[in-house]
Amino acid sequence: QKHMSRKSSKCSGFTLIELAIVLVISGMLMAGFLQAYSVRLQQQKWQKTQENLAATQAALEAFVRRNRRLPCPALDNTLSEKILVLRSNDGKEVFFGKVPSRTLGISENLARDGWKNHLNYAVTRSATVDSGWNSGNPYSQGAIKILNGSRLDILDPPAIYVLLSYGVNNQGMSM
């Protein structure tokens, strides 16, 4: 009878070591999946940003065809976001702010990047008035320079406008 009680009290199942091994393997598989998913998610956000930049650029070009000028950047109603006025070395002014989605007739979602941050917009001031487009080639009046890491201008001639996304966490930039 003693021998019988031992058999009936012995349960079949997994040991703690076997369970630990299964959990470690499952964790490694899940970590690999999550890393691949995270990379794919970031790629989708960059792709969405590129699509929104292209759609916004097309809206800007349509605005120019209709109005013979570029719009000013949008002004947010918060105190933290304003239109900046910058001056180039040759005295030309550049306005910097948010993409003017209402003025362009595009949805607010198109005026955001893949991370839901506002797209930014810089424009040479002279291109925002009708007379700027009546005096020859307005694209030769650009005042926006973009410098590389060596502080060399990569645009020739300077741009008349630029669309910007600062990317994830508002760090970095995509144009």
PDB file of C-alpha atoms in Angstrom:
ATOM      1  CA  GLN A   1       0.000   0.000   0.000  1.00  0.00           C
ATOM      2  CA  LYS A   2       2.869   2.329   0.627  1.00  0.00           C
ATOM      3  CA  HIS A   3       4.049   1.723  -2.934  1.00  0.00           C
ATOM      4  CA  MET A   4       0.573   2.551  -4.296  1.00  0.00           C
ATOM      5  CA  SER A   5       0.336   5.848  -2.452  1.00  0.00           C
ATOM      6  CA  ARG A   6       3.608   6.962  -4.014  1.00  0.00           C
ATOM      7  CA  LYS A   7       2.318   6.263  -7.517  1.00  0.00           C
ATOM      8  CA  SER A   8      -0.951   8.077  -6.976  1.00  0.00           C
ATOM      9  CA  SER A   9       0.740  11.120  -5.412  1.00  0.00           C
ATOM     10  CA  LYS A  10       3.211  11.496  -8.315  1.00  0.00           C
ATOM     11  CA  CYS A  11       1.699  13.911 -10.865  1.00  0.00           C
ATOM     12  CA  SER A  12       2.696  14.033 -14.471  1.00  0.00           C
ATOM     13  CA  GLY A  13       3.460  17.516 -15.917  1.00  0.00           C
ATOM     14  CA  PHE A  14       6.243  19.949 -16.689  1.00  0.00           C
ATOM     15  CA  THR A  15       9.068  20.712 -14.351  1.00  0.00           C
ATOM     16  CA  LEU A  16       9.976  24.289 -13.510  1.00  0.00           C
ATOM     17  CA  ILE A  17      13.105  23.984 -15.664  1.00  0.00           C
ATOM     18  CA  GLU A  18      11.060  22.901 -18.680  1.00  0.00           C
ATOM     19  CA  LEU A  19       8.659  25.799 -18.163  1.00  0.00           C
ATOM     20  CA  ALA A  20      11.555  28.226 -17.806  1.00  0.00           C
ATOM     21  CA  ILE A  21      13.097  26.979 -21.070  1.00  0.00           C
ATOM     22  CA  VAL A  22       9.763  27.413 -22.894  1.00  0.00           C
ATOM     23  CA  LEU A  23       9.389  30.935 -21.491  1.00  0.00           C
ATOM     24  CA  VAL A  24      12.945  31.908 -22.521  1.00  0.00           C
ATOM     25  CA  ILE A  25      12.420  30.610 -26.068  1.00  0.00           C
ATOM     26  CA  SER A  26       9.025  32.329 -26.286  1.00  0.00           C
ATOM     27  CA  GLY A  27      10.573  35.582 -25.053  1.00  0.00           C
ATOM     28  CA  MET A  28      13.346  35.410 -27.646  1.00  0.00           C
ATOM     29  CA  LEU A  29      10.834  34.794 -30.434  1.00  0.00           C
ATOM     30  CA  MET A  30       8.626  37.644 -29.209  1.00  0.00           C
ATOM     31  CA  ALA A  31      11.595  40.037 -28.977  1.00  0.00           C
ATOM     32  CA  GLY A  32      12.554  39.246 -32.570  1.00  0.00           C
ATOM     33  CA  PHE A  33       8.989  39.787 -33.722  1.00  0.00           C
ATOM     34  CA  LEU A  34       8.657  43.086 -31.826  1.00  0.00           C
ATOM     35  CA  GLN A  35      11.942  44.376 -33.239  1.00  0.00           C
ATOM     36  CA  ALA A  36      10.864  43.553 -36.806  1.00  0.00           C
ATOM     37  CA  TYR A  37       7.460  45.130 -36.141  1.00  0.00           C
ATOM     38  CA  SER A  38       9.082  48.281 -34.757  1.00  0.00           C
ATOM     39  CA  VAL A  39      11.321  48.627 -37.818  1.00  0.00           C
ATOM     40  CA  ARG A  40       8.336  48.141 -40.130  1.00  0.00           C
ATOM     41  CA  LEU A  41       6.303  50.696 -38.192  1.00  0.00           C
ATOM     42  CA  GLN A  42       9.092  53.288 -38.513  1.00  0.00           C
ATOM     43  CA  GLN A  43       9.354  52.587 -42.264  1.00  0.00           C
ATOM     44  CA  GLN A  44       5.597  53.152 -42.615  1.00  0.00           C
ATOM     45  CA  LYS A  45       5.870  56.457 -40.754  1.00  0.00           C
ATOM     46  CA  TRP A  46       8.715  57.637 -43.013  1.00  0.00           C
ATOM     47  CA  GLN A  47       6.709  56.596 -46.073  1.00  0.00           C
ATOM     48  CA  LYS A  48       3.636  58.472 -44.783  1.00  0.00           C
ATOM     49  CA  THR A  49       5.812  61.530 -44.204  1.00  0.00           C
ATOM     50  CA  GLN A  50       7.156  61.402 -47.766  1.00  0.00           C
ATOM     51  CA  GLU A  51       3.618  61.023 -49.146  1.00  0.00           C
ATOM     52  CA  ASN A  52       2.334  63.964 -47.085  1.00  0.00           C
ATOM     53  CA  LEU A  53       5.287  66.137 -48.109  1.00  0.00           C
ATOM     54  CA  ALA A  54       4.606  65.337 -51.791  1.00  0.00           C
ATOM     55  CA  ALA A  55       0.867  66.060 -51.430  1.00  0.00           C
ATOM     56  CA  THR A  56       1.583  69.344 -49.641  1.00  0.00           C
ATOM     57  CA  GLN A  57       4.076  70.346 -52.319  1.00  0.00           C
ATOM     58  CA  ALA A  58       1.451  69.644 -54.996  1.00  0.00           C
ATOM     59  CA  ALA A  59      -1.040  71.820 -53.057  1.00  0.00           C
ATOM     60  CA  LEU A  60       1.525  74.635 -52.861  1.00  0.00           C
ATOM     61  CA  GLU A  61       2.127  74.443 -56.612  1.00  0.00           C
ATOM     62  CA  ALA A  62      -1.643  74.542 -57.285  1.00  0.00           C
ATOM     63  CA  PHE A  63      -1.933  77.559 -54.963  1.00  0.00           C
ATOM     64  CA  VAL A  64       0.780  79.355 -56.955  1.00  0.00           C
ATOM     65  CA  ARG A  65      -1.002  78.630 -60.248  1.00  0.00           C
ATOM     66  CA  ARG A  66      -4.256  80.083 -58.868  1.00  0.00           C
ATOM     67  CA  ASN A  67      -2.852  83.045 -56.913  1.00  0.00           C
ATOM     68  CA  ARG A  68       0.531  83.873 -58.508  1.00  0.00           C
ATOM     69  CA  ARG A  69       2.185  83.820 -55.089  1.00  0.00           C
ATOM     70  CA  LEU A  70       3.004  81.429 -52.242  1.00  0.00           C
ATOM     71  CA  PRO A  71       1.013  81.482 -48.986  1.00  0.00           C
ATOM     72  CA  CYS A  72       2.443  82.640 -45.690  1.00  0.00           C
ATOM     73  CA  PRO A  73       2.959  79.957 -43.024  1.00  0.00           C
ATOM     74  CA  ALA A  74       0.068  79.244 -40.679  1.00  0.00           C
ATOM     75  CA  LEU A  75      -0.052  80.916 -37.319  1.00  0.00           C
ATOM     76  CA  ASP A  76      -1.114  78.751 -34.409  1.00  0.00           C
ATOM     77  CA  ASN A  77      -3.268  80.277 -31.696  1.00  0.00           C
ATOM     78  CA  THR A  78      -0.949  79.096 -28.931  1.00  0.00           C
ATOM     79  CA  LEU A  79       1.748  81.365 -27.589  1.00  0.00           C
ATOM     80  CA  SER A  80       4.404  78.705 -28.098  1.00  0.00           C
ATOM     81  CA  GLU A  81       4.047  78.540 -31.885  1.00  0.00           C
ATOM     82  CA  LYS A  82       4.624  81.672 -33.914  1.00  0.00           C
ATOM     83  CA  ILE A  83       5.729  82.563 -37.390  1.00  0.00           C
ATOM     84  CA  LEU A  84       9.422  83.321 -37.256  1.00  0.00           C
ATOM     85  CA  VAL A  85      10.852  85.998 -39.501  1.00  0.00           C
ATOM     86  CA  LEU A  86      14.470  85.341 -40.393  1.00  0.00           C
ATOM     87  CA  ARG A  87      16.786  87.519 -42.467  1.00  0.00           C
ATOM     88  CA  SER A  88      19.331  86.137 -44.938  1.00  0.00           C
ATOM     89  CA  ASN A  89      22.818  87.598 -45.338  1.00  0.00           C
ATOM     90  CA  ASP A  90      21.658  89.607 -48.350  1.00  0.00           C
ATOM     91  CA  GLY A  91      18.731  91.137 -46.425  1.00  0.00           C
ATOM     92  CA  LYS A  92      15.911  88.951 -47.772  1.00  0.00           C
ATOM     93  CA  GLU A  93      13.313  87.874 -45.233  1.00  0.00           C
ATOM     94  CA  VAL A  94      12.164  84.290 -44.732  1.00  0.00           C
ATOM     95  CA  PHE A  95       8.950  83.352 -42.930  1.00  0.00           C
ATOM     96  CA  PHE A  96       9.002  80.069 -40.984  1.00  0.00           C
ATOM     97  CA  GLY A  97       6.012  78.307 -39.434  1.00  0.00           C
ATOM     98  CA  LYS A  98       3.462  75.543 -39.946  1.00  0.00           C
ATOM     99  CA  VAL A  99       2.105  74.425 -43.311  1.00  0.00           C
ATOM    100  CA  PRO A 100      -1.034  76.528 -43.953  1.00  0.00           C
ATOM    101  CA  SER A 101      -3.401  73.602 -44.499  1.00  0.00           C
ATOM    102  CA  ARG A 102      -6.602  75.690 -44.526  1.00  0.00           C
ATOM    103  CA  THR A 103      -5.175  78.166 -47.019  1.00  0.00           C
ATOM    104  CA  LEU A 104      -4.037  75.305 -49.251  1.00  0.00           C
ATOM    105  CA  GLY A 105      -7.357  73.483 -48.944  1.00  0.00           C
ATOM    106  CA  ILE A 106      -5.804  70.277 -47.617  1.00  0.00           C
ATOM    107  CA  SER A 107      -6.734  68.257 -44.560  1.00  0.00           C
ATOM    108  CA  GLU A 108      -4.930  68.813 -41.286  1.00  0.00           C
ATOM    109  CA  ASN A 109      -3.741  65.179 -41.507  1.00  0.00           C
ATOM    110  CA  LEU A 110      -1.887  65.904 -44.772  1.00  0.00           C
ATOM    111  CA  ALA A 111      -0.091  68.762 -43.034  1.00  0.00           C
ATOM    112  CA  ARG A 112       1.400  66.340 -40.498  1.00  0.00           C
ATOM    113  CA  ASP A 113       4.196  63.815 -40.736  1.00  0.00           C
ATOM    114  CA  GLY A 114       3.972  60.100 -39.975  1.00  0.00           C
ATOM    115  CA  TRP A 115       4.493  60.817 -36.269  1.00  0.00           C
ATOM    116  CA  LYS A 116       1.542  63.276 -36.219  1.00  0.00           C
ATOM    117  CA  ASN A 117       3.825  66.331 -35.855  1.00  0.00           C
ATOM    118  CA  HIS A 118       3.039  69.442 -37.885  1.00  0.00           C
ATOM    119  CA  LEU A 119       4.953  69.811 -41.134  1.00  0.00           C
ATOM    120  CA  ASN A 120       6.890  73.056 -41.139  1.00  0.00           C
ATOM    121  CA  TYR A 121       7.181  75.496 -44.001  1.00  0.00           C
ATOM    122  CA  ALA A 122       9.713  78.212 -44.776  1.00  0.00           C
ATOM    123  CA  VAL A 123       9.102  80.700 -47.570  1.00  0.00           C
ATOM    124  CA  THR A 124      10.975  83.691 -48.952  1.00  0.00           C
ATOM    125  CA  ARG A 125       8.857  86.744 -48.075  1.00  0.00           C
ATOM    126  CA  SER A 126       8.986  88.279 -51.555  1.00  0.00           C
ATOM    127  CA  ALA A 127       7.277  85.160 -52.953  1.00  0.00           C
ATOM    128  CA  THR A 128       4.215  85.705 -50.728  1.00  0.00           C
ATOM    129  CA  VAL A 129       3.123  88.922 -52.484  1.00  0.00           C
ATOM    130  CA  ASP A 130       1.782  89.294 -56.010  1.00  0.00           C
ATOM    131  CA  SER A 131       4.534  91.669 -57.067  1.00  0.00           C
ATOM    132  CA  GLY A 132       7.142  89.033 -56.280  1.00  0.00           C
ATOM    133  CA  TRP A 133       5.772  86.896 -59.098  1.00  0.00           C
ATOM    134  CA  ASN A 134       5.453  89.721 -61.608  1.00  0.00           C
ATOM    135  CA  SER A 135       9.124  90.681 -61.613  1.00  0.00           C
ATOM    136  CA  GLY A 136      10.771  87.980 -63.695  1.00  0.00           C
ATOM    137  CA  ASN A 137      11.464  84.482 -62.425  1.00  0.00           C
ATOM    138  CA  PRO A 138      10.358  84.297 -58.773  1.00  0.00           C
ATOM    139  CA  TYR A 139      12.370  81.124 -58.228  1.00  0.00           C
ATOM    140  CA  SER A 140      15.553  83.158 -58.691  1.00  0.00           C
ATOM    141  CA  GLN A 141      14.546  85.260 -55.668  1.00  0.00           C
ATOM    142  CA  GLY A 142      14.960  82.467 -53.120  1.00  0.00           C
ATOM    143  CA  ALA A 143      16.688  83.223 -49.848  1.00  0.00           C
ATOM    144  CA  ILE A 144      16.614  79.805 -48.176  1.00  0.00           C
ATOM    145  CA  LYS A 145      19.923  78.018 -47.930  1.00  0.00           C
ATOM    146  CA  ILE A 146      20.418  74.508 -46.656  1.00  0.00           C
ATOM    147  CA  LEU A 147      23.842  73.687 -45.281  1.00  0.00           C
ATOM    148  CA  ASN A 148      25.397  70.245 -45.021  1.00  0.00           C
ATOM    149  CA  GLY A 149      27.544  69.034 -42.115  1.00  0.00           C
ATOM    150  CA  SER A 150      30.531  70.977 -43.485  1.00  0.00           C
ATOM    151  CA  ARG A 151      28.397  74.151 -43.553  1.00  0.00           C
ATOM    152  CA  LEU A 152      28.414  74.208 -47.353  1.00  0.00           C
ATOM    153  CA  ASP A 153      25.255  75.313 -49.157  1.00  0.00           C
ATOM    154  CA  ILE A 154      23.702  72.360 -51.006  1.00  0.00           C
ATOM    155  CA  LEU A 155      21.195  74.470 -52.970  1.00  0.00           C
ATOM    156  CA  ASP A 156      22.090  76.561 -55.987  1.00  0.00           C
ATOM    157  CA  PRO A 157      20.234  78.862 -56.307  1.00  0.00           C
ATOM    158  CA  PRO A 158      18.742  79.220 -52.822  1.00  0.00           C
ATOM    159  CA  ALA A 159      15.227  77.814 -52.414  1.00  0.00           C
ATOM    160  CA  ILE A 160      12.126  79.991 -52.525  1.00  0.00           C
ATOM    161  CA  TYR A 161      10.333  77.620 -50.102  1.00  0.00           C
ATOM    162  CA  VAL A 162      11.070  74.464 -48.121  1.00  0.00           C
ATOM    163  CA  LEU A 163       8.815  71.881 -46.460  1.00  0.00           C
ATOM    164  CA  LEU A 164      10.217  70.200 -43.352  1.00  0.00           C
ATOM    165  CA  SER A 165       9.457  67.252 -41.106  1.00  0.00           C
ATOM    166  CA  TYR A 166      11.546  66.850 -37.985  1.00  0.00           C
ATOM    167  CA  GLY A 167      10.769  63.137 -37.783  1.00  0.00           C
ATOM    168  CA  VAL A 168      10.490  60.987 -34.705  1.00  0.00           C
ATOM    169  CA  ASN A 169      10.559  62.985 -31.432  1.00  0.00           C
ATOM    170  CA  ASN A 170      11.040  66.175 -33.480  1.00  0.00           C
ATOM    171  CA  GLN A 171      14.694  65.271 -33.989  1.00  0.00           C
ATOM    172  CA  GLY A 172      16.354  65.045 -37.357  1.00  0.00           C
ATOM    173  CA  MET A 173      14.802  66.310 -40.561  1.00  0.00           C
ATOM    174  CA  SER A 174      13.264  65.184 -43.827  1.00  0.00           C
ATOM    175  CA  MET A 175      12.616  67.470 -46.787  1.00  0.00           C
TER     176      MET A 175
END
